[in-house]
C-alpha positions as MATLAB code, in Angstrom:
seq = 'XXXXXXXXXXXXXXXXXXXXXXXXXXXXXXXXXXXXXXXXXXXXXXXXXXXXXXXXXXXXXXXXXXXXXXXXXXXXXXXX';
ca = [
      10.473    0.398  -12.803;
       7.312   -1.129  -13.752;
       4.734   -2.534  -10.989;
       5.453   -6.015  -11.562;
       8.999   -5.654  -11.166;
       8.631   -3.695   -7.849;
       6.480   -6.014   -6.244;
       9.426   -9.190   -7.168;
      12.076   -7.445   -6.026;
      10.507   -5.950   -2.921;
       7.516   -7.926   -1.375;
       8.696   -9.926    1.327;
       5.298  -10.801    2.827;
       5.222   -7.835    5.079;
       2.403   -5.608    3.871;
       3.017   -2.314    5.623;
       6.401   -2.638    5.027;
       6.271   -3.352    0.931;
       3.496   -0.268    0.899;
       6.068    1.918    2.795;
       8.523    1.107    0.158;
       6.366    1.881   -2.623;
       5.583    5.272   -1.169;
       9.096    6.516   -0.830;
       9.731    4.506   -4.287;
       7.235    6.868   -6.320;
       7.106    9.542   -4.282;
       3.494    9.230   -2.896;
       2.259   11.630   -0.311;
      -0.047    9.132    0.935;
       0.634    7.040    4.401;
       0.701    4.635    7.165;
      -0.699    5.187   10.439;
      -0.492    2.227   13.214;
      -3.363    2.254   14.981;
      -3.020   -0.499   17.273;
       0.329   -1.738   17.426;
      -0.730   -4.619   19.457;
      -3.227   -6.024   16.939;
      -0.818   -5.000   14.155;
      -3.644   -3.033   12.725;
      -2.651   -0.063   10.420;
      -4.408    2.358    8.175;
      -3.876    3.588    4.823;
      -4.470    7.334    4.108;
      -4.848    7.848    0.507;
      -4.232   11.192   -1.208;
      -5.476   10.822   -4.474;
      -7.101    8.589   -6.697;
      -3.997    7.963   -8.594;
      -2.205    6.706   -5.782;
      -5.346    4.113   -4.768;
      -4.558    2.654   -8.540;
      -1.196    2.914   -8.078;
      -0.847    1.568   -4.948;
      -4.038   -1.299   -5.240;
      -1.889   -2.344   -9.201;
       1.173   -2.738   -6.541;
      -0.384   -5.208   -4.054;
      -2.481   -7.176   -7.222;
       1.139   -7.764   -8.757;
       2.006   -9.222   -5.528;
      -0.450  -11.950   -6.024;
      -1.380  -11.805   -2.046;
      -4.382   -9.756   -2.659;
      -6.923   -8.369   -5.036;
      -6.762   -4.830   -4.659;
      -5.651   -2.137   -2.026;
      -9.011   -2.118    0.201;
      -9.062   -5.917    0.828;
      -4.747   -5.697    1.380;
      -5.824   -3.670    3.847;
      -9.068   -4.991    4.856;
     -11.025   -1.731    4.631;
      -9.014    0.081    6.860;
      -8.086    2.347    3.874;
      -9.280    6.716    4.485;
      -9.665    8.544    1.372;
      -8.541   12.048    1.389;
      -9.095   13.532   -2.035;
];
């Protein structure tokens, strides 16, 4: 399934919801961490650089958002 058609048939204006889809989807080893569940604030732990581009093509085809880093308003750790 293409990115385009992932993001229609799953983005139901929940962020960390469509991003936890997408990482079970393709089988990405990066995740989700809340880190204060009362401010809804999560971050993103990347594990490559394939899965940034994956993952920031994925919220772009959403329309909601220009790339991963602003989807997630630099709360985004790279470890790769």
């Amino acid at each position: 399934m293409n990115f385009e058609n992932f993001a229609k048939e799953h983005w139901q204006g929940n962020l960390d919801l469509f991003i936890k889809e997408a990482l079970t989807f393709y089988q990405m080893k990066s995740h989700i961490e809340i880190e204060d569940p009362s401010k809804n604030d999560s971050l993103l732990y990347l594990s490559s650089i394939a899965e940034e581009n994956m993952l920031s093509r994925l919220v772009e085809a959403t329309g909601a958002y220009e790339d991963i880093e602003s989807a997630f308003e630099g709360r985004v750790i790279r470890n790769y």
